[in-house]
């Protein structure tokens, strides 16, 4: 499934595929999710169709000078730019994605529109991260957690690269009940963050089992099957 998801996002960013599930991205979604209008207006119009968040994670992120932030599954890196514009630039951000075309767009967007902001770019799989233990104080996971069939393995890897006290700040869809068979039989629905969705209780339990403390978990209804959830968990 992970191979299918990587291919899906490579094709999406190469223009070979269009997002079929409506309302999953774009400038209007950013406004709806509460990203500040002043920040939204500072980003060029052409980037918005590639912004594919599941929620607004900015209010869970408070990096201090010297901190290191990993934006895992960064896509075109919009959250990274918004974080630097809103929280200062004395911290380091690594943009990581498994799809090279997404990273190329992220690199071009940052370089052309915000040459003063510095980012690092890494192509890797999120559950096999090329970093030493304790490399980050913050990890952003916006629309990414549900793309991993083995969530326990992912959380263990996040814990490994986080320092003690470090925070995973994320957003994803949570299922409201048992999903219809359609979601198991449509591989693209994995890439839409749907088929791999946990319930809110399962999400909390998964981080709890790996030694994280829950700082926040809030959800809003999206449709009959899913809520949009934002969450923050601290490594104990
Ligand atoms: C729904 S998009 C979200 C992108 C970005 N966070 C945003 O808010 O616009 C999911 C991203 O996760 C990346 N991704 C999927 N599976 C991954 C994996 N195993 N490791 C790293 N990145 C992955 C995809 O390539 C895609 O860019």
Tab-separated table of C-alpha atoms and ligand atoms in Angstrom:
chain	number	residue	atom	x	y	z
A	1	UNK	CA	0.000	0.000	0.000
A	2	UNK	CA	2.848	2.402	0.821
A	3	UNK	CA	4.205	1.927	-2.720
A	4	UNK	CA	0.779	2.769	-4.161
A	5	UNK	CA	0.557	5.896	-1.984
A	6	UNK	CA	4.034	7.082	-3.020
A	7	UNK	CA	3.175	6.605	-6.695
A	8	UNK	CA	-0.139	8.423	-6.187
A	9	UNK	CA	1.609	11.527	-4.826
A	10	UNK	CA	4.391	11.372	-7.427
A	11	UNK	CA	1.754	11.346	-10.196
A	12	UNK	CA	-0.291	14.051	-8.489
A	13	UNK	CA	2.682	16.407	-8.315
A	14	UNK	CA	3.706	15.592	-11.894
A	15	UNK	CA	0.229	16.551	-13.122
A	16	UNK	CA	-0.562	12.977	-14.203
A	17	UNK	CA	-3.383	12.655	-11.689
A	18	UNK	CA	-6.002	15.005	-10.319
A	19	UNK	CA	-7.316	14.936	-6.780
A	20	UNK	CA	-10.689	13.200	-7.137
A	21	UNK	CA	-11.953	13.602	-3.581
A	22	UNK	CA	-13.404	17.146	-3.391
A	23	UNK	CA	-12.638	19.610	-0.586
A	24	UNK	CA	-9.344	17.982	0.385
A	25	UNK	CA	-7.080	20.868	-0.491
A	26	UNK	CA	-6.664	24.447	-1.615
A	27	UNK	CA	-6.789	28.057	-0.445
A	28	UNK	CA	-10.429	27.983	0.626
A	29	UNK	CA	-9.732	24.925	2.786
A	30	UNK	CA	-6.797	26.753	4.417
A	31	UNK	CA	-9.137	29.620	5.327
A	32	UNK	CA	-11.802	27.201	6.521
A	33	UNK	CA	-9.255	25.469	8.771
A	34	UNK	CA	-8.390	28.785	10.420
A	35	UNK	CA	-4.991	29.542	8.923
A	36	UNK	CA	-4.608	33.306	9.464
A	37	UNK	CA	-5.762	35.370	6.468
A	38	UNK	CA	-2.665	37.575	6.774
A	39	UNK	CA	-0.445	34.532	6.254
A	40	UNK	CA	-2.580	32.999	3.507
A	41	UNK	CA	-2.323	36.217	1.497
A	42	UNK	CA	1.473	36.199	1.666
A	43	UNK	CA	1.725	32.951	-0.296
A	44	UNK	CA	1.422	33.015	-4.098
A	45	UNK	CA	-1.882	31.855	-5.577
A	46	UNK	CA	-0.377	29.039	-7.643
A	47	UNK	CA	0.710	27.026	-4.605
A	48	UNK	CA	-2.706	26.506	-3.120
A	49	UNK	CA	-3.933	23.611	-5.252
A	50	UNK	CA	-1.008	21.581	-3.882
A	51	UNK	CA	-1.778	22.296	-0.224
A	52	UNK	CA	-3.381	19.105	1.108
A	53	UNK	CA	-3.766	19.513	4.870
A	54	UNK	CA	-6.149	17.662	7.158
A	55	UNK	CA	-6.147	20.497	9.709
A	56	UNK	CA	-4.369	23.541	11.064
A	57	UNK	CA	-1.416	22.447	13.180
A	58	UNK	CA	0.227	25.856	13.595
A	59	UNK	CA	-1.281	26.541	17.036
A	60	UNK	CA	0.370	23.383	18.443
A	61	UNK	CA	3.866	24.457	17.326
A	62	UNK	CA	6.004	26.788	19.448
A	63	UNK	CA	9.607	26.348	18.313
A	64	UNK	CA	12.266	28.328	20.171
A	65	UNK	CA	15.537	29.567	18.700
A	66	UNK	CA	17.807	26.591	18.161
A	67	UNK	CA	14.948	24.064	17.950
A	68	UNK	CA	14.703	21.576	15.103
A	69	UNK	CA	11.393	20.866	13.365
A	70	UNK	CA	10.703	17.896	11.074
A	71	UNK	CA	7.807	18.394	8.645
A	72	UNK	CA	7.182	14.739	7.788
A	73	UNK	CA	5.183	14.278	4.581
A	74	UNK	CA	5.700	17.975	3.917
A	75	UNK	CA	4.195	17.924	0.410
A	76	UNK	CA	4.984	21.341	-1.043
A	77	UNK	CA	6.067	22.642	2.366
A	78	UNK	CA	3.310	25.192	2.974
A	79	UNK	CA	3.110	24.526	6.739
A	80	UNK	CA	6.889	25.017	6.994
A	81	UNK	CA	6.695	28.413	5.286
A	82	UNK	CA	3.734	29.502	7.419
A	83	UNK	CA	5.554	28.409	10.582
A	84	UNK	CA	8.666	30.421	9.707
A	85	UNK	CA	6.585	33.458	8.752
A	86	UNK	CA	4.602	33.289	11.990
A	87	UNK	CA	7.118	32.057	14.577
A	88	UNK	CA	10.398	33.606	13.487
A	89	UNK	CA	13.366	32.036	11.768
A	90	UNK	CA	15.767	31.102	14.584
A	91	UNK	CA	14.922	27.430	14.296
A	92	UNK	CA	15.661	24.800	11.690
A	93	UNK	CA	13.065	23.009	9.563
A	94	UNK	CA	13.636	19.796	7.633
A	95	UNK	CA	11.040	19.174	4.902
A	96	UNK	CA	10.788	15.420	4.348
A	97	UNK	CA	8.662	13.523	1.848
A	98	UNK	CA	8.806	10.170	0.056
A	99	UNK	CA	7.688	11.748	-3.271
A	100	UNK	CA	10.525	13.560	-5.053
A	101	UNK	CA	8.161	15.677	-7.264
A	102	UNK	CA	6.597	17.098	-4.074
A	103	UNK	CA	10.029	18.035	-2.714
A	104	UNK	CA	11.021	19.664	-6.004
A	105	UNK	CA	7.907	21.859	-5.798
A	106	UNK	CA	8.598	22.627	-2.121
A	107	UNK	CA	12.169	23.604	-2.938
A	108	UNK	CA	11.084	25.800	-5.897
A	109	UNK	CA	8.305	27.492	-3.909
A	110	UNK	CA	10.544	28.307	-0.977
A	111	UNK	CA	13.450	29.422	-3.167
A	112	UNK	CA	11.422	31.597	-5.533
A	113	UNK	CA	8.935	33.175	-3.149
A	114	UNK	CA	10.823	33.167	0.166
A	115	UNK	CA	14.553	33.131	-0.612
A	116	UNK	CA	15.339	34.489	2.870
A	117	UNK	CA	13.823	31.492	4.645
A	118	UNK	CA	16.064	28.469	4.952
A	119	UNK	CA	14.830	24.906	4.733
A	120	UNK	CA	16.453	21.519	4.354
A	121	UNK	CA	14.955	18.896	2.049
A	122	UNK	CA	15.130	15.149	2.538
A	123	UNK	CA	13.566	12.322	0.530
A	124	UNK	CA	12.887	9.349	2.790
A	125	UNK	CA	10.205	7.042	4.108
A	126	UNK	CA	8.587	8.279	7.295
A	127	UNK	CA	8.972	5.027	9.171
A	128	UNK	CA	12.683	4.692	8.374
A	129	UNK	CA	14.057	8.155	9.064
A	130	UNK	CA	17.689	8.993	8.237
A	131	UNK	CA	18.301	10.862	11.510
A	132	UNK	CA	20.052	10.131	14.782
A	133	UNK	CA	18.010	9.543	17.967
A	134	UNK	CA	16.803	12.767	19.556
A	135	UNK	CA	17.326	14.942	16.454
A	136	UNK	CA	14.113	17.024	16.735
A	137	UNK	CA	12.031	18.979	19.242
A	138	UNK	CA	8.973	19.110	16.958
A	139	UNK	CA	7.440	16.876	14.300
A	140	UNK	CA	4.636	18.074	11.996
A	141	UNK	CA	2.364	15.357	10.568
A	142	UNK	CA	-0.334	17.081	8.530
A	143	UNK	CA	-2.378	14.604	6.503
A	144	UNK	CA	0.268	11.924	6.843
A	145	UNK	CA	-0.428	9.664	9.847
A	146	UNK	CA	-3.279	7.838	8.069
A	147	UNK	CA	-1.017	6.962	5.136
A	148	UNK	CA	0.882	4.424	7.241
A	149	UNK	CA	-0.695	0.950	7.452
A	150	UNK	CA	1.584	0.073	10.432
A	151	UNK	CA	0.967	3.017	12.750
A	152	UNK	CA	2.767	1.463	15.713
A	153	UNK	CA	5.998	1.238	13.689
A	154	UNK	CA	5.649	4.871	12.608
A	155	UNK	CA	5.111	6.119	16.170
A	156	UNK	CA	8.134	4.186	17.443
A	157	UNK	CA	10.228	5.841	14.714
A	158	UNK	CA	8.844	9.302	15.581
A	159	UNK	CA	9.723	8.661	19.213
A	160	UNK	CA	13.260	7.623	18.267
A	161	UNK	CA	14.052	10.864	16.409
A	162	UNK	CA	12.318	13.134	18.965
A	163	UNK	CA	14.096	14.454	22.033
A	164	UNK	CA	12.515	13.743	25.402
A	165	UNK	CA	9.771	16.345	25.816
A	166	UNK	CA	9.481	16.748	22.048
A	167	UNK	CA	6.052	17.107	20.452
A	168	UNK	CA	4.283	15.485	17.494
A	169	UNK	CA	1.746	18.023	16.206
A	170	UNK	CA	-0.575	16.620	13.591
A	171	UNK	CA	-3.868	16.641	11.816
A	172	UNK	CA	-5.714	13.826	10.123
A	173	UNK	CA	-9.108	12.303	9.535
A	174	UNK	CA	-10.608	10.136	12.275
A	175	UNK	CA	-13.317	7.637	11.417
A	176	UNK	CA	-16.647	8.093	13.175
A	177	UNK	CA	-17.570	4.386	13.030
A	178	UNK	CA	-16.993	1.282	10.914
A	179	UNK	CA	-16.155	2.317	7.347
A	180	UNK	CA	-18.099	0.870	4.383
A	181	UNK	CA	-16.350	-1.779	2.240
A	182	UNK	CA	-15.674	0.835	-0.470
A	183	UNK	CA	-12.745	2.205	1.545
A	184	UNK	CA	-11.031	-1.193	1.720
A	185	UNK	CA	-11.466	-1.812	-2.000
A	186	UNK	CA	-10.355	1.620	-3.342
A	187	UNK	CA	-6.549	1.918	-3.007
A	188	UNK	CA	-6.636	5.675	-3.756
A	189	UNK	CA	-8.799	6.137	-0.650
A	190	UNK	CA	-5.660	5.255	1.349
A	191	UNK	CA	-3.893	8.197	-0.297
A	192	UNK	CA	-6.855	10.452	0.573
A	193	UNK	CA	-6.142	9.748	4.277
A	194	UNK	CA	-9.432	7.863	4.539
A	195	UNK	CA	-8.942	4.087	4.501
A	196	UNK	CA	-6.177	4.239	7.123
A	197	UNK	CA	-8.154	6.430	9.533
A	198	UNK	CA	-8.382	5.440	13.214
A	199	UNK	CA	-11.107	6.478	15.626
A	200	UNK	CA	-10.153	9.245	18.083
A	201	UNK	CA	-9.827	6.676	20.882
A	202	UNK	CA	-7.579	4.453	18.772
A	203	UNK	CA	-5.395	7.445	17.873
A	204	UNK	CA	-4.894	8.369	21.531
A	205	UNK	CA	-4.268	4.740	22.488
A	206	UNK	CA	-1.640	4.304	19.760
A	207	UNK	CA	0.434	7.261	21.031
A	208	UNK	CA	-0.167	6.311	24.668
A	209	UNK	CA	1.158	2.791	24.001
A	210	UNK	CA	4.403	4.291	22.689
A	211	UNK	CA	4.923	6.453	25.797
A	212	UNK	CA	3.468	9.782	24.627
A	213	UNK	CA	1.306	12.079	26.764
A	214	UNK	CA	-1.730	13.638	25.114
A	215	UNK	CA	-1.572	17.455	25.032
A	216	UNK	CA	-4.554	18.010	22.743
A	217	UNK	CA	-7.018	16.178	20.524
A	218	UNK	CA	-9.875	18.112	18.965
A	219	UNK	CA	-12.154	17.096	16.130
A	220	UNK	CA	-14.759	18.644	13.877
A	221	UNK	CA	-17.274	16.758	11.825
A	222	UNK	CA	-16.339	16.540	8.131
A	223	UNK	CA	-18.991	14.170	6.751
A	224	UNK	CA	-20.947	11.074	7.751
A	225	UNK	CA	-17.816	8.941	7.946
A	226	UNK	CA	-15.018	11.223	9.139
A	227	UNK	CA	-14.036	13.968	11.567
A	228	UNK	CA	-11.087	16.269	10.959
A	229	UNK	CA	-8.854	15.937	14.009
A	230	UNK	CA	-5.880	17.981	15.175
A	231	UNK	CA	-3.662	16.537	17.874
A	232	UNK	CA	-0.485	17.045	19.859
A	233	UNK	CA	1.375	14.361	21.826
A	234	UNK	CA	4.488	14.898	23.942
A	235	UNK	CA	7.234	12.294	24.275
A	236	UNK	CA	7.596	11.448	27.978
B	1	LIG	C1	-2.082	14.524	2.124
B	1	LIG	S1	-0.473	14.990	1.643
B	1	LIG	C2	-0.103	16.235	2.845
B	1	LIG	C3	1.015	17.131	2.405
B	1	LIG	C4	1.334	18.299	3.341
B	1	LIG	N1	1.571	17.852	4.694
B	1	LIG	C5	0.259	19.358	3.281
B	1	LIG	O1	-0.341	19.645	4.326
B	1	LIG	O2	0.031	19.899	2.189
B	1	LIG	C6	0.534	13.620	2.205
B	1	LIG	C7	2.025	13.725	1.933
B	1	LIG	O3	2.703	12.653	2.609
B	1	LIG	C8	3.675	12.108	1.737
B	1	LIG	N2	3.897	10.710	2.125
B	1	LIG	C9	3.071	9.669	1.911
B	1	LIG	N3	3.598	8.532	2.411
B	1	LIG	C10	4.791	8.880	2.953
B	1	LIG	C11	5.816	8.135	3.606
B	1	LIG	N4	5.714	6.805	3.794
B	1	LIG	N5	6.916	8.801	4.033
B	1	LIG	C12	7.042	10.139	3.823
B	1	LIG	N6	6.093	10.899	3.199
B	1	LIG	C13	4.985	10.263	2.773
B	1	LIG	C14	3.053	12.247	0.365
B	1	LIG	O4	4.014	12.170	-0.677
B	1	LIG	C15	2.380	13.620	0.468
B	1	LIG	O5	3.235	14.665	0.088
